[in-house]
Coordinates of C-alpha atoms in Angstrom, one line a residue:
M1 CA 116.6 -182.0 246.7
C2 CA 114.9 -178.8 247.5
K3 CA 114.9 -176.2 244.8
E4 CA 116.3 -172.7 245.8
V5 CA 113.6 -170.1 245.6
K6 CA 114.8 -166.6 245.1
P7 CA 112.6 -163.9 246.9
K8 CA 110.6 -161.5 244.8
F9 CA 110.7 -157.9 245.8
T10 CA 107.8 -155.5 245.3
E11 CA 108.1 -151.7 245.2
E12 CA 107.0 -151.6 248.9
T13 CA 109.4 -154.2 250.1
A14 CA 112.5 -153.6 248.0
P15 CA 115.6 -152.6 249.9
L16 CA 116.4 -148.8 249.7
G17 CA 119.8 -149.5 248.4
D18 CA 118.5 -151.4 245.4
M19 CA 116.2 -148.5 244.4
S20 CA 118.5 -145.5 245.2
E21 CA 119.3 -144.9 241.5
F22 CA 115.6 -144.4 240.8
A23 CA 114.7 -142.3 243.9
A24 CA 114.0 -138.6 243.4
P25 CA 116.2 -136.3 245.6
F26 CA 114.4 -134.8 248.6
A27 CA 114.0 -131.0 248.3
Q28 CA 115.6 -129.1 251.1
P29 CA 115.0 -125.5 252.3
R30 CA 117.8 -123.2 251.4
Y31 CA 119.0 -119.6 251.0
D32 CA 120.2 -117.9 247.8
V33 CA 121.9 -114.6 247.3
D34 CA 122.0 -112.8 244.0
G35 CA 122.2 -109.3 242.7
A36 CA 118.6 -108.7 243.7
G37 CA 118.8 -109.8 247.4
V38 CA 118.8 -112.6 249.9
W39 CA 116.1 -115.2 249.2
Y40 CA 114.6 -118.0 251.2
I41 CA 113.5 -120.9 249.2
G42 CA 111.3 -123.2 251.1
V43 CA 109.8 -126.6 250.4
K44 CA 106.2 -127.6 249.6
T45 CA 104.6 -131.1 249.5
D46 CA 101.8 -132.0 247.1
R47 CA 98.9 -134.4 247.9
E48 CA 100.9 -137.4 246.7
G49 CA 103.7 -136.6 249.2
N50 CA 106.1 -135.3 246.6
T51 CA 108.3 -132.3 247.7
Q52 CA 109.4 -129.5 245.6
E53 CA 110.9 -126.0 246.1
A54 CA 108.4 -123.2 246.9
T55 CA 108.4 -119.8 245.3
P56 CA 111.5 -117.8 246.6
V57 CA 110.7 -115.2 249.2
K58 CA 112.9 -112.1 249.3
L59 CA 114.3 -111.2 252.8
S60 CA 116.6 -108.2 252.2
S61 CA 118.9 -106.6 249.7
P62 CA 122.1 -108.6 249.0
I63 CA 124.2 -109.5 252.1
D64 CA 127.1 -111.9 251.9
I65 CA 128.3 -113.6 255.1
I66 CA 132.0 -113.8 254.9
G67 CA 133.1 -114.9 258.3
R68 CA 132.8 -114.7 262.1
G69 CA 134.9 -113.3 265.0
T70 CA 135.1 -112.1 268.6
D71 CA 136.0 -108.8 270.3
N72 CA 138.1 -108.0 273.3
D73 CA 135.2 -108.8 275.6
G74 CA 134.7 -112.3 274.0
A75 CA 131.4 -111.3 272.3
Y76 CA 130.7 -113.1 269.0
Y77 CA 130.1 -111.4 265.7
R78 CA 129.1 -112.3 262.1
V79 CA 131.0 -110.4 259.4
I80 CA 129.0 -109.2 256.4
R81 CA 129.8 -107.6 253.1
W82 CA 127.4 -105.6 250.9
Q83 CA 127.4 -102.9 248.2
D84 CA 126.5 -99.4 249.2
A85 CA 123.4 -98.3 247.3
N86 CA 124.7 -94.8 246.7
T87 CA 128.4 -95.1 246.2
R88 CA 128.4 -98.7 244.8
R89 CA 131.4 -99.4 246.9
T90 CA 131.8 -102.7 248.7
K91 CA 131.7 -102.4 252.5
T92 CA 132.3 -104.8 255.3
A93 CA 131.0 -104.7 258.9
A94 CA 130.8 -106.9 262.0
I95 CA 127.3 -107.5 263.4
P96 CA 127.1 -108.6 267.1
K97 CA 125.5 -112.0 267.2
G98 CA 123.5 -110.9 270.3
E99 CA 121.8 -108.2 268.2
I100 CA 120.9 -110.8 265.5
V101 CA 119.3 -113.1 268.1
T102 CA 117.2 -110.3 269.7
G103 CA 116.4 -108.6 266.4
Q104 CA 118.2 -105.4 267.4
C105 CA 120.4 -105.6 264.3
W106 CA 117.6 -104.4 261.9
A107 CA 118.2 -100.7 262.7
R108 CA 121.9 -101.1 262.3
L109 CA 121.5 -102.8 258.9
G110 CA 119.1 -100.1 257.9
Q111 CA 121.7 -97.5 258.7
Y112 CA 124.1 -99.3 256.4
G113 CA 121.5 -98.7 253.6
I114 CA 120.5 -102.4 253.5
D115 CA 116.8 -103.0 252.8
I116 CA 115.2 -105.3 255.4
L117 CA 111.8 -106.7 254.3
S118 CA 109.0 -106.4 256.8
G119 CA 107.1 -109.3 258.4
K120 CA 107.8 -111.5 261.4
V121 CA 108.5 -114.6 259.4
K122 CA 110.8 -113.0 256.9
R123 CA 112.9 -111.5 259.6
E124 CA 113.1 -114.8 261.5
R125 CA 114.3 -116.4 258.2
L126 CA 116.8 -113.5 257.8
S127 CA 118.0 -114.0 261.4
D128 CA 118.7 -117.7 260.7
Y129 CA 120.5 -116.8 257.5
L130 CA 122.8 -114.3 259.3
Q131 CA 123.6 -116.7 262.1
T132 CA 124.1 -120.0 260.1
Q133 CA 125.1 -119.3 256.5
G134 CA 128.2 -118.0 254.8
G135 CA 131.9 -118.4 255.0
G136 CA 133.9 -119.4 258.1
D137 CA 136.8 -117.1 257.9
I138 CA 137.9 -115.9 261.4
Y139 CA 138.2 -112.1 262.0
T140 CA 139.5 -110.0 264.9
I141 CA 136.9 -107.4 266.0
T142 CA 138.2 -104.3 267.7
D143 CA 136.9 -100.9 268.9
R144 CA 140.5 -99.5 269.0
A145 CA 142.0 -97.8 266.1
G146 CA 145.8 -97.7 265.4
W147 CA 148.3 -100.5 265.0
H148 CA 147.3 -104.2 265.1
K149 CA 150.5 -106.0 264.2
D150 CA 151.3 -104.6 260.7
T151 CA 147.9 -103.2 260.0
Y152 CA 146.9 -99.7 260.9
I153 CA 143.3 -98.7 261.4
M154 CA 142.2 -95.1 260.8
P155 CA 139.5 -93.5 263.0
S156 CA 137.1 -94.0 260.0
G157 CA 137.6 -97.8 260.2
E158 CA 139.8 -97.8 257.0
T159 CA 142.6 -100.3 257.3
I160 CA 146.1 -99.5 255.8
T161 CA 148.7 -102.2 255.1
A162 CA 151.9 -102.3 253.1
T163 CA 150.1 -104.6 250.6
D164 CA 146.7 -104.4 249.0
E165 CA 145.7 -107.6 250.7
G166 CA 142.8 -107.0 253.1
P167 CA 143.5 -107.9 256.7
A168 CA 141.2 -110.2 258.8
I169 CA 140.4 -107.4 261.2
I170 CA 137.2 -105.3 261.5
Y171 CA 137.0 -101.9 263.3
N172 CA 133.8 -101.7 265.3
G173 CA 134.5 -98.5 267.3
D174 CA 133.5 -94.9 267.1
T175 CA 133.1 -93.7 263.5
S176 CA 131.3 -90.5 264.3
Q177 CA 134.0 -88.5 262.5
A178 CA 134.6 -91.0 259.7
K179 CA 133.8 -88.5 256.9
A180 CA 136.5 -86.2 258.2
Y181 CA 139.1 -88.9 257.6
Q182 CA 138.6 -89.3 253.9
P183 CA 141.6 -88.2 251.7
N184 CA 141.2 -85.5 249.2
G185 CA 143.7 -84.1 246.6
E186 CA 147.1 -85.3 245.6
L187 CA 150.2 -85.4 247.7
T188 CA 151.9 -82.7 245.6
D189 CA 148.9 -80.4 246.3
W190 CA 149.4 -80.8 250.1
Q191 CA 153.1 -80.4 249.8
Q192 CA 152.9 -77.2 247.7
N193 CA 150.1 -75.5 249.6
I194 CA 150.7 -76.6 253.2
A195 CA 153.8 -78.6 254.1
R196 CA 156.4 -76.3 252.3
Y197 CA 155.5 -73.4 254.6
A198 CA 156.9 -75.3 257.6
A199 CA 160.4 -74.6 256.3
G200 CA 161.8 -71.8 258.5
N201 CA 158.6 -71.8 260.7
S202 CA 159.3 -73.6 263.9
R203 CA 155.7 -73.8 265.2
L204 CA 154.5 -75.4 262.0
C205 CA 157.4 -77.9 262.2
L206 CA 156.3 -78.8 265.8
A207 CA 152.7 -79.2 264.6
L208 CA 153.7 -81.5 261.7
G209 CA 156.2 -83.3 263.9
A210 CA 153.5 -84.1 266.5
S211 CA 151.2 -85.3 263.8
F212 CA 153.7 -87.7 262.2
A213 CA 154.9 -88.8 265.7
A214 CA 151.5 -90.2 266.7
P215 CA 151.8 -93.6 265.0
L216 CA 155.4 -94.0 266.3
L217 CA 154.4 -94.0 270.0
S218 CA 153.4 -97.7 270.2
L219 CA 156.2 -98.8 267.8
L220 CA 158.8 -97.1 270.0
N221 CA 157.1 -98.1 273.3
E222 CA 156.8 -94.4 274.3
E223 CA 154.1 -92.9 276.5
S224 CA 151.3 -90.6 275.4
G225 CA 152.0 -86.9 275.5
G226 CA 151.6 -83.7 273.6
F227 CA 152.2 -80.0 273.3
H228 CA 150.1 -76.9 274.2
L229 CA 150.6 -73.9 271.9
M230 CA 149.6 -70.7 273.7
G231 CA 149.5 -67.1 272.6
D232 CA 147.4 -64.1 271.8
S233 CA 144.2 -64.3 269.8
S234 CA 144.5 -64.5 266.0
D235 CA 148.2 -65.2 266.0
G236 CA 147.8 -68.4 264.1
K237 CA 147.6 -71.1 266.8
T238 CA 144.5 -72.7 265.2
T239 CA 146.2 -72.7 261.8
A240 CA 149.1 -74.7 263.3
A241 CA 146.5 -77.2 264.6
K242 CA 144.9 -77.4 261.2
V243 CA 148.3 -78.1 259.6
A244 CA 148.7 -81.0 262.0
L245 CA 145.2 -82.4 261.2
S246 CA 145.6 -82.1 257.5
V247 CA 148.1 -85.0 257.6
W248 CA 145.2 -87.3 258.4
G249 CA 142.0 -85.7 257.3
R250 CA 139.8 -82.6 256.9
P251 CA 140.6 -80.2 259.8
S252 CA 137.1 -78.7 260.1
G253 CA 135.7 -82.2 260.7
S254 CA 138.4 -83.6 263.0
L255 CA 139.3 -80.5 265.2
L256 CA 137.8 -81.0 268.6
S257 CA 137.0 -78.5 271.4
W258 CA 138.1 -78.9 275.1
S259 CA 134.5 -78.4 276.1
G260 CA 133.8 -82.1 276.7
T261 CA 133.7 -84.7 279.5
K262 CA 136.4 -87.1 280.9
I263 CA 134.5 -90.2 279.6
G264 CA 133.9 -88.6 276.2
F265 CA 137.6 -87.8 275.8
S266 CA 138.5 -91.3 276.8
N267 CA 136.2 -92.8 274.1
T268 CA 137.6 -90.3 271.6
A269 CA 141.2 -91.3 272.6
A270 CA 140.4 -95.0 271.9
A271 CA 139.2 -94.0 268.4
R272 CA 142.4 -92.0 267.9
N273 CA 144.7 -94.7 269.3
D274 CA 148.2 -94.3 267.7
G275 CA 146.9 -91.1 266.2
L276 CA 146.6 -87.4 266.7
L277 CA 144.1 -85.7 269.0
V278 CA 143.8 -82.0 268.6
L279 CA 141.9 -79.9 271.1
D280 CA 141.3 -76.2 270.4
E281 CA 140.6 -73.4 272.9
I282 CA 141.4 -75.0 276.3
G283 CA 139.8 -71.9 278.0
Q284 CA 136.3 -73.3 277.1
A285 CA 136.8 -76.3 279.4
S286 CA 135.8 -76.6 283.0
P287 CA 138.9 -76.4 285.2
H288 CA 138.4 -80.0 286.6
V289 CA 138.0 -81.3 283.0
I290 CA 141.4 -79.9 282.0
G291 CA 143.3 -81.9 284.7
D292 CA 141.1 -85.0 284.4
T293 CA 141.4 -85.0 280.6
V294 CA 145.2 -84.8 280.6
Y295 CA 145.5 -87.6 283.1
S296 CA 142.8 -89.9 281.6
V297 CA 143.9 -89.4 278.0
M298 CA 147.6 -89.5 278.7
N299 CA 147.4 -92.5 281.0
G300 CA 145.9 -94.5 278.1
I301 CA 143.4 -96.7 279.9
N302 CA 139.7 -96.4 280.4
K303 CA 138.0 -96.8 283.8
V304 CA 136.9 -100.2 285.1
Q305 CA 133.3 -100.9 283.9
G306 CA 131.0 -103.8 284.8
A307 CA 129.8 -106.1 282.0
K308 CA 126.1 -106.9 281.5
Q309 CA 126.7 -110.6 281.9
G310 CA 128.7 -110.1 285.1
G311 CA 132.3 -109.3 285.9
N312 CA 134.1 -106.4 284.3
R313 CA 134.6 -105.4 280.7
A314 CA 138.0 -105.7 279.1
L315 CA 140.0 -102.6 279.6
T316 CA 140.6 -100.4 276.5
R317 CA 144.1 -99.1 276.2
W318 CA 145.5 -96.4 273.8
K319 CA 148.3 -94.1 273.0
V320 CA 147.8 -90.6 271.5
M321 CA 149.7 -87.5 270.6
M322 CA 147.8 -84.4 271.7
F323 CA 148.1 -81.0 270.2
S324 CA 146.3 -78.3 272.2
T325 CA 145.9 -74.5 271.8
D326 CA 144.6 -71.5 273.7
E327 CA 145.5 -67.9 274.7
K328 CA 146.4 -69.2 278.2
T329 CA 148.3 -72.1 279.6
P330 CA 146.6 -74.9 281.5
D331 CA 148.6 -73.9 284.5
S332 CA 147.3 -70.3 284.6
I333 CA 143.7 -71.4 284.0
L334 CA 143.8 -73.8 287.0
K335 CA 145.6 -71.3 289.2
H336 CA 142.8 -68.8 288.5
H337 CA 140.3 -71.4 289.7
K338 CA 142.5 -72.4 292.7
G339 CA 143.3 -75.7 291.0
D340 CA 146.7 -77.4 290.7
W341 CA 148.6 -78.2 287.5
N342 CA 151.1 -80.7 288.9
A343 CA 154.4 -82.0 287.6
G344 CA 153.0 -85.0 285.9
Q345 CA 150.5 -83.0 283.9
A346 CA 153.1 -80.4 283.0
A347 CA 155.4 -83.1 281.7
R348 CA 152.7 -84.7 279.6
L349 CA 151.5 -81.4 278.1
P350 CA 154.2 -78.8 278.1
S351 CA 153.3 -75.3 277.0
I352 CA 155.1 -73.4 274.2
R353 CA 154.5 -69.8 273.3
A354 CA 153.1 -69.3 269.8
A355 CA 154.7 -65.9 269.4
A356 CA 157.3 -65.6 266.7
Q357 CA 158.2 -62.6 264.5
Y358 CA 154.8 -62.7 262.7
G359 CA 152.4 -64.4 265.0
I360 CA 153.3 -68.1 264.9
Y361 CA 155.5 -67.5 261.8
D362 CA 159.2 -66.9 261.7
T363 CA 159.0 -66.3 257.9
L364 CA 156.1 -65.4 255.6
H365 CA 157.3 -67.1 252.4
G366 CA 156.3 -64.1 250.3
F367 CA 152.9 -63.3 251.9
E368 CA 152.4 -59.7 253.1
D369 CA 151.5 -60.7 256.7
G370 CA 150.8 -63.7 258.9
A371 CA 147.0 -63.4 258.6
L372 CA 147.2 -63.9 254.8
L373 CA 149.5 -66.9 255.2
S374 CA 147.1 -68.4 257.8
E375 CA 144.2 -67.8 255.5
H376 CA 145.9 -69.6 252.6
I377 CA 147.0 -72.5 254.7
A378 CA 143.5 -73.0 256.4
Q379 CA 141.7 -72.9 253.0
S380 CA 144.2 -75.3 251.5
A381 CA 143.9 -77.7 254.4
E382 CA 140.2 -78.0 253.6
K383 CA 141.0 -79.0 250.0
Y384 CA 144.1 -81.1 250.4
H385 CA 144.2 -83.6 253.3
G386 CA 144.5 -87.2 254.4
V387 CA 147.0 -88.4 251.7
A388 CA 150.2 -87.7 253.6
G389 CA 149.3 -89.7 256.7
R390 CA 148.3 -92.8 254.6
L391 CA 151.5 -92.7 252.7
F392 CA 153.5 -92.3 255.9
I393 CA 151.8 -95.4 257.4
R394 CA 152.6 -97.4 254.2
Q395 CA 156.2 -96.2 254.4
L396 CA 156.4 -97.5 258.0
S397 CA 154.6 -100.7 257.2
D398 CA 157.0 -101.6 254.4
D399 CA 159.6 -102.5 257.2
L400 CA 158.5 -101.7 260.7
E401 CA 161.8 -102.8 262.2
Q402 CA 163.8 -100.6 260.0
A403 CA 161.4 -97.7 260.7
K404 CA 161.9 -98.2 264.4
R405 CA 165.7 -98.2 264.0
Q406 CA 165.7 -95.0 262.0
A407 CA 163.4 -93.2 264.4
T408 CA 165.5 -94.3 267.4
E409 CA 168.7 -93.1 265.7
R410 CA 167.1 -89.6 265.0
I411 CA 165.8 -89.4 268.6
A412 CA 169.3 -90.1 269.9
A413 CA 170.7 -87.4 267.6
F414 CA 168.3 -84.9 268.9
M415 CA 169.0 -85.8 272.6
A416 CA 172.7 -85.5 272.0
T417 CA 172.3 -81.8 271.2
I418 CA 170.6 -80.9 274.6
P419 CA 172.2 -80.4 278.0
E420 CA 171.8 -82.9 280.8
L421 CA 168.3 -82.7 282.3
S422 CA 166.4 -84.0 285.3
G423 CA 163.7 -86.6 285.0
Q424 CA 160.7 -84.4 284.2
A425 CA 162.5 -82.0 281.9
R426 CA 164.1 -85.0 280.1
R427 CA 160.6 -86.5 279.6
V428 CA 159.6 -83.3 277.9
A429 CA 162.8 -83.2 275.8
K430 CA 162.2 -86.8 274.7
R431 CA 158.7 -85.8 273.3
F432 CA 160.3 -83.0 271.3
A433 CA 162.9 -85.5 270.1
I434 CA 160.2 -87.9 268.9
A435 CA 158.4 -85.1 267.0
A436 CA 161.7 -84.1 265.4
A437 CA 162.5 -87.7 264.5
A438 CA 159.1 -88.3 263.0
L439 CA 159.3 -85.2 260.8
E440 CA 162.7 -86.2 259.5
L441 CA 161.4 -89.8 258.9
A442 CA 158.5 -88.3 257.0
A443 CA 160.7 -86.1 254.7
P444 CA 159.8 -88.2 251.6
V445 CA 156.2 -87.4 252.3
T446 CA 156.4 -83.8 253.3
G447 CA 158.9 -82.8 250.6
L448 CA 160.9 -80.8 253.2
P449 CA 164.7 -80.9 252.9
V450 CA 166.5 -83.2 255.4
G451 CA 167.3 -81.3 258.6
V452 CA 164.6 -78.7 258.3
G453 CA 162.2 -80.5 260.6
M454 CA 164.9 -81.2 263.2
A455 CA 165.9 -77.6 263.3
G456 CA 162.4 -76.3 263.6
V457 CA 161.4 -78.6 266.5
K458 CA 164.8 -77.9 268.2
Q459 CA 164.0 -74.2 268.2
C460 CA 160.7 -74.8 270.0
F461 CA 162.4 -77.0 272.6
D462 CA 165.2 -74.4 273.2
E463 CA 162.5 -71.7 273.9
W464 CA 160.6 -74.1 276.2
L465 CA 163.9 -74.9 278.1
E466 CA 164.7 -71.2 278.4
A467 CA 161.3 -70.5 279.9
N468 CA 161.1 -73.5 282.2
G469 CA 164.7 -74.3 283.1
A470 CA 166.2 -77.7 283.5
G471 CA 165.0 -78.2 287.1
K472 CA 161.9 -80.0 288.3
H473 CA 158.5 -78.5 287.8
E474 CA 157.6 -79.0 291.5
D475 CA 160.6 -77.1 292.6
R476 CA 159.8 -74.2 290.4
R477 CA 156.2 -74.2 291.7
I478 CA 157.3 -74.1 295.3
I479 CA 159.7 -71.2 294.7
E480 CA 157.0 -69.3 292.8
Q481 CA 154.5 -69.8 295.6
A482 CA 157.0 -68.6 298.2
E483 CA 158.0 -65.6 296.1
D484 CA 154.4 -64.7 295.6
F485 CA 153.6 -65.0 299.3
I486 CA 156.6 -62.8 300.2
A487 CA 155.7 -60.1 297.6
Q488 CA 152.1 -60.0 298.8
Y489 CA 152.5 -60.0 302.6
A490 CA 156.1 -59.2 303.6
L491 CA 155.6 -55.5 304.2
G492 CA 151.9 -55.7 305.0
T493 CA 149.9 -56.1 308.2
R494 CA 150.0 -59.9 308.2
F495 CA 153.5 -59.8 309.7
M496 CA 154.0 -58.3 313.1
E497 CA 157.2 -56.5 314.0
W498 CA 159.7 -58.5 316.0
S499 CA 159.3 -56.3 319.1
D500 CA 155.5 -56.3 319.0
K501 CA 154.0 -58.1 322.0
S502 CA 150.4 -57.9 321.1
T503 CA 148.1 -60.9 321.1
N504 CA 147.0 -60.7 317.5
R505 CA 146.2 -64.3 316.6
D506 CA 145.4 -63.7 312.9
H507 CA 149.0 -62.9 311.8
A508 CA 151.2 -65.0 309.6
G509 CA 154.4 -64.5 311.6
Y510 CA 157.0 -61.9 312.6
R511 CA 159.1 -59.5 310.6
K512 CA 162.7 -58.8 311.7
Q513 CA 164.8 -56.2 310.0
E514 CA 168.4 -55.3 310.7
G515 CA 169.6 -52.6 308.3
E516 CA 168.8 -53.9 304.7
K517 CA 168.5 -57.5 306.0
L518 CA 164.8 -58.6 306.2
E519 CA 163.8 -61.9 307.8
L520 CA 160.3 -63.3 307.9
W521 CA 159.5 -65.8 310.6
V522 CA 156.5 -67.7 309.3
I523 CA 154.0 -69.6 311.5
R524 CA 154.3 -73.3 310.6
R525 CA 150.6 -73.7 309.8
V526 CA 150.7 -70.7 307.5
F527 CA 153.8 -72.1 305.8
A528 CA 152.1 -75.4 305.2
D529 CA 148.8 -73.9 304.0
E530 CA 149.9 -70.9 302.0
I531 CA 153.5 -71.6 300.8
A532 CA 153.9 -75.3 300.6
Q533 CA 150.2 -75.7 299.7
S534 CA 149.7 -79.1 298.0
F535 CA 153.4 -80.0 298.3
D536 CA 154.9 -82.0 301.2
E537 CA 156.0 -79.6 303.9
S538 CA 159.5 -81.1 304.3
K539 CA 160.0 -81.1 300.5
A540 CA 159.0 -77.4 300.3
C541 CA 161.5 -76.6 303.1
R542 CA 164.3 -78.4 301.4
V543 CA 163.7 -76.7 298.0
L544 CA 163.5 -73.2 299.5
A545 CA 166.6 -73.8 301.6
D546 CA 168.5 -75.0 298.6
N547 CA 167.5 -71.9 296.7
G548 CA 168.4 -69.4 299.5
L549 CA 164.8 -68.6 300.5
L550 CA 164.7 -70.5 303.8
K551 CA 167.3 -70.5 306.5
Y552 CA 168.4 -73.8 308.1
N553 CA 168.6 -73.8 311.9
Y554 CA 171.7 -75.8 312.5
K555 CA 171.2 -75.6 316.3
N556 CA 167.8 -77.2 316.3
R557 CA 168.4 -79.2 313.1
G558 CA 165.4 -77.8 311.4
Y559 CA 164.3 -75.0 309.1

């Protein structure tokens, strides 16, 4: 019988599993973050082959990686969190992963106040840290302010929700005016020094109504639009604009000028999405900028742009409420430069005269004159601002469906008080109705009695309707052009007498007078170029005939 011989194992031949309880763990390179910074802890090996952690190398001041996300174009981001060195406040930002790979992110991080240690190897280690470490929470990255479901993003990047829970969304758009959108003062300060003066002052009601209406546009699926306040210099137009701006931030930092470019205004509109855009002194703008701006901003979509990697970038869309001021109307400015302020533009930005009894004011609330009241409001707006808008957003966020129902009911109540209107005039009336409804909805924030806002905005609309009529804007323009032509040339040398047989080829037509009855027979080309102008010739004929300015030729079935 053979005796079983059990094998003997030496240290070199022993199975790994049998020795695992005695093996020292292998040291692995790792990162560590503490109050002093981000550290890279490498591994070193001694002569016997034993590994151990190397001395930690500092890469930057503390940066926590809390998640990742993508933007509208599909670009990837890493979401970081850090403590501001000056304010000690915790901040969050999204860093494009492409910038991390190429090293372009160092300047951005430096602007955030984060210390980035120099040296190629250190920055390569930090790049690896930013790309591979940290939490895996998924964020939405956007360059568009305004509503994102039940979260509202301010132009500063601040997010407002009904609860204190932070949303998984990061604003990565224009923050050039972020400082202007910081709140200051208490709500009661703003109510007592600014909002209360809207009672009995229709233009201030319109300004506040437009401001509070801005975040309602998307909720109610309404189009962008606005109001243009025009009047003499120093009558308080800019004060009304500052009242509107004080709802959201500091007026001196958020008031913009019309002297910009179409692309610049489009970028600004995206940063003001679902918000208020105030442009002062339209007379400073180039005539072509006025028309282009109204269309580009009000249409709510940027132009098609190519992407670096091929194809086109995702289109940016927005909705804004615009409040504009100047001594002149956009129509008069464009006319002076032989431009055209058409019906679409007029419906998007209707003009209202600023003139009331005391400049823009119907009542002075105890002040000696309008200038002193304007001075008080302007100074107060620089001290107390930004709180009302945030409270209004939270009020809406508490129950968005209820807020929409209440706004819709108030809009219907306003529209029920006005006469039947045509399409363009009704569009304008609807915008006044939204402003009135918003101001009523914001009564708990403004402190104004119920009904005050509705009455003030209605007064502005009634004055607009009296000045513009219930008809179509194009019809009024055609009639005005015809009346201007007649007044300028009817009795002049451009019209030849009916009996004149001369061969003058530069005339506009013939003049025929029988007693007090005067008829002008206009050459068709002159009619098209100087009376119809940019309007269709047949439409101009129809409008003028309907209003008794053009005679229909029943025999020849023409005008």
